JSON list of C-alpha atoms in Angstrom, two decimals:
[
{"chain": "I", "resi": 1161, "resn": "SER", "atom": "CA", "xyz": [4.41, -8.80, 4.62]},
{"chain": "I", "resi": 1162, "resn": "ILE", "atom": "CA", "xyz": [8.01, -7.79, 4.06]},
{"chain": "I", "resi": 1163, "resn": "VAL", "atom": "CA", "xyz": [9.13, -5.31, 1.47]},
{"chain": "I", "resi": 1164, "resn": "TYR", "atom": "CA", "xyz": [12.59, -5.44, -0.20]},
{"chain": "I", "resi": 1165, "resn": "LYS", "atom": "CA", "xyz": [14.49, -3.23, -2.59]},
{"chain": "I", "resi": 1166, "resn": "ALA", "atom": "CA", "xyz": [14.86, -5.13, -5.83]},
{"chain": "I", "resi": 1167, "resn": "LYS", "atom": "CA", "xyz": [15.95, -4.75, -9.45]},
{"chain": "I", "resi": 1168, "resn": "LYS", "atom": "CA", "xyz": [13.57, -5.32, -12.37]},
{"chain": "I", "resi": 1169, "resn": "LYS", "atom": "CA", "xyz": [14.95, -5.82, -15.89]},
{"chain": "I", "resi": 1170, "resn": "ASN", "atom": "CA", "xyz": [13.10, -4.01, -18.55]},
{"chain": "I", "resi": 1171, "resn": "ASP", "atom": "CA", "xyz": [12.39, -6.53, -21.47]},
{"chain": "I", "resi": 1172, "resn": "CYS", "atom": "CA", "xyz": [12.40, -3.73, -24.15]},
{"chain": "I", "resi": 1173, "resn": "ASN", "atom": "CA", "xyz": [15.66, -2.01, -23.58]},
{"chain": "I", "resi": 1174, "resn": "ASN", "atom": "CA", "xyz": [17.41, -4.45, -21.13]},
{"chain": "I", "resi": 1175, "resn": "GLN", "atom": "CA", "xyz": [17.80, -1.65, -18.50]},
{"chain": "I", "resi": 1176, "resn": "GLU", "atom": "CA", "xyz": [17.36, -2.31, -14.79]},
{"chain": "I", "resi": 1177, "resn": "GLN", "atom": "CA", "xyz": [14.85, -0.45, -12.68]},
{"chain": "I", "resi": 1178, "resn": "ILE", "atom": "CA", "xyz": [14.85, -0.22, -8.86]},
{"chain": "I", "resi": 1179, "resn": "VAL", "atom": "CA", "xyz": [11.51, -1.39, -7.49]},
{"chain": "I", "resi": 1180, "resn": "ALA", "atom": "CA", "xyz": [10.02, -2.42, -4.23]},
{"chain": "I", "resi": 1181, "resn": "ALA", "atom": "CA", "xyz": [9.05, -6.11, -3.92]},
{"chain": "I", "resi": 1182, "resn": "LYS", "atom": "CA", "xyz": [6.33, -6.74, -1.32]},
{"chain": "I", "resi": 1183, "resn": "ILE", "atom": "CA", "xyz": [6.43, -10.41, -0.38]},
{"chain": "I", "resi": 1184, "resn": "ILE", "atom": "CA", "xyz": [3.28, -11.67, 1.28]},
{"chain": "I", "resi": 1185, "resn": "LYS", "atom": "CA", "xyz": [3.60, -14.93, 3.18]},
{"chain": "I", "resi": 1186, "resn": "ILE", "atom": "CA", "xyz": [0.74, -17.36, 2.99]},
{"chain": "I", "resi": 1187, "resn": "LEU", "atom": "CA", "xyz": [-0.31, -18.34, 6.47]},
{"chain": "I", "resi": 1188, "resn": "SER", "atom": "CA", "xyz": [-0.98, -21.87, 7.73]},
{"chain": "I", "resi": 1189, "resn": "GLU", "atom": "CA", "xyz": [-4.52, -23.30, 7.11]},
{"chain": "I", "resi": 1190, "resn": "LYS", "atom": "CA", "xyz": [-5.19, -22.99, 10.88]},
{"chain": "I", "resi": 1191, "resn": "LYS", "atom": "CA", "xyz": [-4.48, -19.15, 10.81]},
{"chain": "I", "resi": 1192, "resn": "ILE", "atom": "CA", "xyz": [-6.42, -18.74, 7.58]},
{"chain": "I", "resi": 1193, "resn": "LYS", "atom": "CA", "xyz": [-9.51, -20.27, 9.25]},
{"chain": "I", "resi": 1194, "resn": "LEU", "atom": "CA", "xyz": [-9.51, -17.65, 11.91]},
{"chain": "I", "resi": 1195, "resn": "MET", "atom": "CA", "xyz": [-9.87, -14.94, 9.23]},
{"chain": "I", "resi": 1196, "resn": "LYS", "atom": "CA", "xyz": [-13.12, -14.35, 7.44]},
{"chain": "I", "resi": 1197, "resn": "ILE", "atom": "CA", "xyz": [-11.30, -13.84, 4.12]},
{"chain": "I", "resi": 1198, "resn": "SER", "atom": "CA", "xyz": [-8.44, -15.91, 2.81]},
{"chain": "I", "resi": 1199, "resn": "LEU", "atom": "CA", "xyz": [-5.04, -14.24, 2.17]},
{"chain": "I", "resi": 1200, "resn": "ASP", "atom": "CA", "xyz": [-5.42, -15.25, -1.52]},
{"chain": "I", "resi": 1201, "resn": "GLU", "atom": "CA", "xyz": [-8.62, -13.24, -1.78]},
{"chain": "I", "resi": 1202, "resn": "LEU", "atom": "CA", "xyz": [-6.97, -10.32, 0.07]},
{"chain": "I", "resi": 1203, "resn": "PHE", "atom": "CA", "xyz": [-3.94, -10.41, -2.27]},
{"chain": "I", "resi": 1204, "resn": "ILE", "atom": "CA", "xyz": [-6.02, -10.68, -5.46]},
{"chain": "I", "resi": 1205, "resn": "LYS", "atom": "CA", "xyz": [-8.28, -7.81, -4.19]},
{"chain": "I", "resi": 1206, "resn": "GLU", "atom": "CA", "xyz": [-5.21, -5.64, -3.47]},
{"chain": "I", "resi": 1207, "resn": "VAL", "atom": "CA", "xyz": [-3.73, -6.20, -6.93]},
{"chain": "I", "resi": 1208, "resn": "ASN", "atom": "CA", "xyz": [-7.06, -5.38, -8.60]},
{"chain": "I", "resi": 1209, "resn": "ILE", "atom": "CA", "xyz": [-7.38, -2.22, -6.53]},
{"chain": "I", "resi": 1210, "resn": "LEU", "atom": "CA", "xyz": [-3.81, -1.16, -7.43]},
{"chain": "I", "resi": 1211, "resn": "LYS", "atom": "CA", "xyz": [-4.55, -1.83, -11.17]},
{"chain": "I", "resi": 1212, "resn": "ALA", "atom": "CA", "xyz": [-7.60, 0.37, -10.95]},
{"chain": "I", "resi": 1213, "resn": "ILE", "atom": "CA", "xyz": [-5.80, 3.13, -9.20]},
{"chain": "I", "resi": 1214, "resn": "LYS", "atom": "CA", "xyz": [-3.04, 3.02, -11.81]},
{"chain": "I", "resi": 1215, "resn": "GLU", "atom": "CA", "xyz": [-5.62, 3.99, -14.39]},
{"chain": "I", "resi": 1216, "resn": "TYR", "atom": "CA", "xyz": [-6.40, 7.23, -12.47]},
{"chain": "I", "resi": 1217, "resn": "ASN", "atom": "CA", "xyz": [-2.78, 8.25, -12.88]},
{"chain": "I", "resi": 1218, "resn": "CYS", "atom": "CA", "xyz": [-2.42, 9.86, -9.45]},
{"chain": "I", "resi": 1219, "resn": "PRO", "atom": "CA", "xyz": [1.24, 10.66, -8.67]},
{"chain": "I", "resi": 1220, "resn": "TYR", "atom": "CA", "xyz": [0.67, 10.42, -5.02]},
{"chain": "I", "resi": 1221, "resn": "ILE", "atom": "CA", "xyz": [-0.31, 6.73, -4.86]},
{"chain": "I", "resi": 1222, "resn": "ALA", "atom": "CA", "xyz": [2.33, 3.95, -5.07]},
{"chain": "I", "resi": 1223, "resn": "ASN", "atom": "CA", "xyz": [2.32, 2.55, -8.55]},
{"chain": "I", "resi": 1224, "resn": "TYR", "atom": "CA", "xyz": [1.69, -1.14, -9.16]},
{"chain": "I", "resi": 1225, "resn": "ILE", "atom": "CA", "xyz": [4.13, -2.43, -11.80]},
{"chain": "I", "resi": 1226, "resn": "ASP", "atom": "CA", "xyz": [2.24, -5.06, -13.87]},
{"chain": "I", "resi": 1227, "resn": "ASP", "atom": "CA", "xyz": [4.11, -8.13, -15.00]},
{"chain": "I", "resi": 1228, "resn": "GLY", "atom": "CA", "xyz": [1.99, -8.24, -18.17]},
{"chain": "I", "resi": 1229, "resn": "LYS", "atom": "CA", "xyz": [0.41, -11.61, -17.33]},
{"chain": "I", "resi": 1230, "resn": "GLY", "atom": "CA", "xyz": [-3.12, -10.28, -16.84]},
{"chain": "I", "resi": 1231, "resn": "GLU", "atom": "CA", "xyz": [-5.20, -12.05, -14.33]},
{"chain": "I", "resi": 1232, "resn": "VAL", "atom": "CA", "xyz": [-3.73, -12.61, -10.87]},
{"chain": "I", "resi": 1233, "resn": "LYS", "atom": "CA", "xyz": [-4.01, -16.17, -9.63]},
{"chain": "I", "resi": 1234, "resn": "ARG", "atom": "CA", "xyz": [-1.87, -18.38, -7.33]},
{"chain": "I", "resi": 1235, "resn": "PRO", "atom": "CA", "xyz": [-0.76, -21.18, -9.70]},
{"chain": "I", "resi": 1236, "resn": "ASN", "atom": "CA", "xyz": [-0.59, -23.96, -7.23]},
{"chain": "I", "resi": 1237, "resn": "LYS", "atom": "CA", "xyz": [-1.93, -23.68, -3.59]},
{"chain": "I", "resi": 1238, "resn": "GLU", "atom": "CA", "xyz": [0.11, -26.66, -2.47]},
{"chain": "I", "resi": 1239, "resn": "THR", "atom": "CA", "xyz": [3.53, -25.50, -3.52]},
{"chain": "I", "resi": 1240, "resn": "THR", "atom": "CA", "xyz": [3.29, -21.65, -3.61]},
{"chain": "I", "resi": 1241, "resn": "ILE", "atom": "CA", "xyz": [4.00, -20.17, -0.19]},
{"chain": "I", "resi": 1242, "resn": "HIS", "atom": "CA", "xyz": [4.42, -16.50, -1.18]},
{"chain": "I", "resi": 1243, "resn": "ASN", "atom": "CA", "xyz": [2.71, -13.77, -3.25]},
{"chain": "I", "resi": 1244, "resn": "TYR", "atom": "CA", "xyz": [4.66, -10.91, -4.73]},
{"chain": "I", "resi": 1245, "resn": "LEU", "atom": "CA", "xyz": [3.72, -7.38, -5.46]},
{"chain": "I", "resi": 1246, "resn": "ILE", "atom": "CA", "xyz": [6.09, -5.13, -7.43]},
{"chain": "I", "resi": 1247, "resn": "LEU", "atom": "CA", "xyz": [5.68, -1.39, -6.68]},
{"chain": "I", "resi": 1248, "resn": "ASP", "atom": "CA", "xyz": [7.39, 1.87, -7.19]},
{"chain": "I", "resi": 1249, "resn": "TYR", "atom": "CA", "xyz": [10.54, 2.21, -5.00]},
{"chain": "I", "resi": 1250, "resn": "ALA", "atom": "CA", "xyz": [10.38, 5.00, -2.47]},
{"chain": "I", "resi": 1251, "resn": "LYS", "atom": "CA", "xyz": [14.01, 6.25, -2.11]},
{"chain": "I", "resi": 1252, "resn": "ASN", "atom": "CA", "xyz": [13.37, 8.33, 1.06]},
{"chain": "I", "resi": 1253, "resn": "GLY", "atom": "CA", "xyz": [11.46, 5.71, 3.09]},
{"chain": "I", "resi": 1254, "resn": "CYS", "atom": "CA", "xyz": [8.25, 6.46, 4.94]},
{"chain": "I", "resi": 1255, "resn": "LEU", "atom": "CA", "xyz": [6.82, 9.51, 6.59]},
{"chain": "I", "resi": 1256, "resn": "TYR", "atom": "CA", "xyz": [6.99, 7.90, 10.07]},
{"chain": "I", "resi": 1257, "resn": "ASP", "atom": "CA", "xyz": [10.88, 8.27, 9.93]},
{"chain": "I", "resi": 1258, "resn": "TYR", "atom": "CA", "xyz": [10.50, 12.05, 9.44]},
{"chain": "I", "resi": 1259, "resn": "VAL", "atom": "CA", "xyz": [7.89, 12.61, 12.07]},
{"chain": "I", "resi": 1260, "resn": "TYR", "atom": "CA", "xyz": [9.40, 10.44, 14.85]},
{"chain": "I", "resi": 1261, "resn": "TYR", "atom": "CA", "xyz": [13.04, 11.36, 14.31]},
{"chain": "I", "resi": 1262, "resn": "PRO", "atom": "CA", "xyz": [13.19, 15.12, 14.40]},
{"chain": "I", "resi": 1263, "resn": "ASP", "atom": "CA", "xyz": [16.69, 15.49, 13.17]},
{"chain": "I", "resi": 1264, "resn": "GLU", "atom": "CA", "xyz": [15.59, 13.90, 9.97]},
{"chain": "I", "resi": 1265, "resn": "GLY", "atom": "CA", "xyz": [12.32, 15.80, 9.88]},
{"chain": "I", "resi": 1266, "resn": "PHE", "atom": "CA", "xyz": [11.07, 18.55, 7.66]},
{"chain": "I", "resi": 1267, "resn": "LYS", "atom": "CA", "xyz": [12.18, 22.01, 8.94]},
{"chain": "I", "resi": 1268, "resn": "GLU", "atom": "CA", "xyz": [10.02, 24.17, 6.64]},
{"chain": "I", "resi": 1269, "resn": "GLN", "atom": "CA", "xyz": [6.35, 24.56, 7.48]},
{"chain": "I", "resi": 1270, "resn": "GLU", "atom": "CA", "xyz": [5.46, 25.39, 3.87]},
{"chain": "I", "resi": 1271, "resn": "TYR", "atom": "CA", "xyz": [6.80, 21.97, 2.76]},
{"chain": "I", "resi": 1272, "resn": "ALA", "atom": "CA", "xyz": [4.78, 20.22, 5.44]},
{"chain": "I", "resi": 1273, "resn": "LYS", "atom": "CA", "xyz": [1.62, 22.00, 4.16]},
{"chain": "I", "resi": 1274, "resn": "LEU", "atom": "CA", "xyz": [2.40, 20.93, 0.52]},
{"chain": "I", "resi": 1275, "resn": "LEU", "atom": "CA", "xyz": [3.12, 17.34, 1.69]},
{"chain": "I", "resi": 1276, "resn": "PHE", "atom": "CA", "xyz": [-0.25, 17.16, 3.51]},
{"chain": "I", "resi": 1277, "resn": "TYR", "atom": "CA", "xyz": [-2.05, 18.64, 0.61]},
{"chain": "I", "resi": 1278, "resn": "ARG", "atom": "CA", "xyz": [-0.60, 15.99, -1.77]},
{"chain": "I", "resi": 1279, "resn": "ILE", "atom": "CA", "xyz": [-1.49, 13.20, 0.67]},
{"chain": "I", "resi": 1280, "resn": "LEU", "atom": "CA", "xyz": [-5.05, 14.51, 0.64]},
{"chain": "I", "resi": 1281, "resn": "LEU", "atom": "CA", "xyz": [-5.05, 14.58, -3.19]},
{"chain": "I", "resi": 1282, "resn": "GLY", "atom": "CA", "xyz": [-4.15, 10.88, -3.18]},
{"chain": "I", "resi": 1283, "resn": "ILE", "atom": "CA", "xyz": [-6.84, 10.00, -0.66]},
{"chain": "I", "resi": 1284, "resn": "LYS", "atom": "CA", "xyz": [-9.35, 12.14, -2.61]},
{"chain": "I", "resi": 1285, "resn": "THR", "atom": "CA", "xyz": [-8.49, 10.23, -5.83]},
{"chain": "I", "resi": 1286, "resn": "CYS", "atom": "CA", "xyz": [-9.23, 6.98, -4.00]},
{"chain": "I", "resi": 1287, "resn": "HIS", "atom": "CA", "xyz": [-12.56, 8.18, -2.47]},
{"chain": "I", "resi": 1288, "resn": "ASP", "atom": "CA", "xyz": [-13.67, 9.79, -5.78]},
{"chain": "I", "resi": 1289, "resn": "ASN", "atom": "CA", "xyz": [-13.24, 6.28, -7.28]},
{"chain": "I", "resi": 1290, "resn": "LYS", "atom": "CA", "xyz": [-14.97, 4.55, -4.36]},
{"chain": "I", "resi": 1291, "resn": "ILE", "atom": "CA", "xyz": [-11.75, 3.10, -2.92]},
{"chain": "I", "resi": 1292, "resn": "CYS", "atom": "CA", "xyz": [-11.30, 3.07, 0.86]},
{"chain": "I", "resi": 1293, "resn": "ASN", "atom": "CA", "xyz": [-7.70, 2.33, 1.95]},
{"chain": "I", "resi": 1294, "resn": "ARG", "atom": "CA", "xyz": [-8.63, 1.55, 5.67]},
{"chain": "I", "resi": 1295, "resn": "ASP", "atom": "CA", "xyz": [-4.99, 1.61, 6.74]},
{"chain": "I", "resi": 1296, "resn": "ILE", "atom": "CA", "xyz": [-3.73, 5.21, 6.27]},
{"chain": "I", "resi": 1297, "resn": "LYS", "atom": "CA", "xyz": [-0.82, 5.71, 8.66]},
{"chain": "I", "resi": 1298, "resn": "LEU", "atom": "CA", "xyz": [2.65, 7.32, 8.63]},
{"chain": "I", "resi": 1299, "resn": "GLU", "atom": "CA", "xyz": [4.23, 3.93, 7.69]},
{"chain": "I", "resi": 1300, "resn": "ASN", "atom": "CA", "xyz": [1.99, 3.71, 4.61]},
{"chain": "I", "resi": 1301, "resn": "ILE", "atom": "CA", "xyz": [2.88, 7.10, 3.27]},
{"chain": "I", "resi": 1302, "resn": "LEU", "atom": "CA", "xyz": [6.12, 6.63, 1.31]},
{"chain": "I", "resi": 1303, "resn": "LEU", "atom": "CA", "xyz": [8.48, 9.32, 0.05]},
{"chain": "I", "resi": 1304, "resn": "ASP", "atom": "CA", "xyz": [9.98, 9.15, -3.45]},
{"chain": "I", "resi": 1305, "resn": "ALA", "atom": "CA", "xyz": [13.36, 10.62, -4.51]},
{"chain": "I", "resi": 1306, "resn": "ASN", "atom": "CA", "xyz": [11.83, 14.13, -4.60]},
{"chain": "I", "resi": 1307, "resn": "PHE", "atom": "CA", "xyz": [10.05, 13.63, -1.30]},
{"chain": "I", "resi": 1308, "resn": "ASN", "atom": "CA", "xyz": [6.68, 13.36, -2.99]},
{"chain": "I", "resi": 1309, "resn": "PRO", "atom": "CA", "xyz": [4.27, 11.30, -0.92]},
{"chain": "I", "resi": 1310, "resn": "LYS", "atom": "CA", "xyz": [3.05, 7.91, -2.21]},
{"chain": "I", "resi": 1311, "resn": "ILE", "atom": "CA", "xyz": [0.15, 6.19, -0.46]},
{"chain": "I", "resi": 1312, "resn": "CYS", "atom": "CA", "xyz": [0.70, 2.48, -0.30]},
{"chain": "I", "resi": 1313, "resn": "ASP", "atom": "CA", "xyz": [-0.65, -0.83, 1.27]},
{"chain": "I", "resi": 1314, "resn": "PHE", "atom": "CA", "xyz": [-4.08, -1.40, -0.07]},
{"chain": "I", "resi": 1315, "resn": "GLY", "atom": "CA", "xyz": [-4.24, -4.87, 1.55]},
{"chain": "I", "resi": 1316, "resn": "PHE", "atom": "CA", "xyz": [-7.38, -4.00, 3.66]},
{"chain": "I", "resi": 1317, "resn": "ALA", "atom": "CA", "xyz": [-8.88, -1.68, 1.11]},
{"chain": "I", "resi": 1318, "resn": "GLU", "atom": "CA", "xyz": [-12.46, -1.90, -0.13]},
{"chain": "I", "resi": 1319, "resn": "ILE", "atom": "CA", "xyz": [-13.84, -0.91, -3.48]},
{"chain": "I", "resi": 1320, "resn": "ASN", "atom": "CA", "xyz": [-17.33, 0.11, -4.52]},
{"chain": "I", "resi": 1321, "resn": "LYS", "atom": "CA", "xyz": [-18.88, -0.33, -1.08]},
{"chain": "I", "resi": 1322, "resn": "ASN", "atom": "CA", "xyz": [-21.35, 2.30, 0.23]},
{"chain": "I", "resi": 1323, "resn": "GLU", "atom": "CA", "xyz": [-20.47, 1.40, 3.78]},
{"chain": "I", "resi": 1324, "resn": "VAL", "atom": "CA", "xyz": [-17.33, -0.21, 5.15]},
{"chain": "I", "resi": 1325, "resn": "MET", "atom": "CA", "xyz": [-17.79, -2.12, 8.46]},
{"chain": "I", "resi": 1326, "resn": "GLY", "atom": "CA", "xyz": [-15.50, -4.01, 10.89]},
{"chain": "I", "resi": 1327, "resn": "LYS", "atom": "CA", "xyz": [-12.15, -3.46, 12.43]},
{"chain": "I", "resi": 1328, "resn": "MET", "atom": "CA", "xyz": [-9.37, -3.34, 9.85]},
{"chain": "I", "resi": 1329, "resn": "GLY", "atom": "CA", "xyz": [-5.93, -1.61, 9.85]},
{"chain": "I", "resi": 1330, "resn": "THR", "atom": "CA", "xyz": [-3.54, -0.73, 12.60]},
{"chain": "I", "resi": 1331, "resn": "LEU", "atom": "CA", "xyz": [-5.14, -0.50, 16.13]},
{"chain": "I", "resi": 1332, "resn": "GLN", "atom": "CA", "xyz": [-2.98, 2.56, 17.13]},
{"chain": "I", "resi": 1333, "resn": "TYR", "atom": "CA", "xyz": [-4.36, 4.52, 14.07]},
{"chain": "I", "resi": 1334, "resn": "MET", "atom": "CA", "xyz": [-7.94, 3.26, 14.33]},
{"chain": "I", "resi": 1335, "resn": "ALA", "atom": "CA", "xyz": [-10.69, 5.78, 14.89]},
{"chain": "I", "resi": 1336, "resn": "PRO", "atom": "CA", "xyz": [-12.32, 5.32, 18.37]},
{"chain": "I", "resi": 1337, "resn": "GLU", "atom": "CA", "xyz": [-15.76, 4.79, 16.92]},
{"chain": "I", "resi": 1338, "resn": "VAL", "atom": "CA", "xyz": [-14.39, 1.99, 14.71]},
{"chain": "I", "resi": 1339, "resn": "TYR", "atom": "CA", "xyz": [-12.51, 0.33, 17.63]},
{"chain": "I", "resi": 1340, "resn": "LEU", "atom": "CA", "xyz": [-15.62, 0.52, 19.76]},
{"chain": "I", "resi": 1341, "resn": "LYS", "atom": "CA", "xyz": [-17.87, -0.72, 16.89]},
{"chain": "I", "resi": 1342, "resn": "ARG", "atom": "CA", "xyz": [-20.09, 2.34, 16.95]}
]
């Protein structure tokens, strides 16, 4: 998927809000057959997980901005080629930029400790509510205008499962036992 900076007009007061628009392309039928789950199912599952997380009111998880239309469905499989998610905008990008580009990085150890603690609070909120992200990585930790972390990208997430199996997520961040199927 690709994420763009976008503007959303508030219906109540006609003000614009800066948001992140995640655009998820629908793959060809040939590519979809290679996957065990369709992208439609993944998209609907991600939206439903984001809606559930929103209810927990955790400030360290990217907020899904509901369009008010209720149930998420793709209206016409023949003509619709994209799915859209509207999320909080993270003004300061992702944590990856601050770790791999030291000039931009965090100089104070105390702030790094606070940042890590807040990320753990976001993960704990997910786990307490039986949500497993399955793709926690530097690129999926966003930083808002105040440098608060926001966990994002629940595309591979699972909810209400006692045991999560299979390789999902980014290979470079995958635990060795998952990669080796142990």
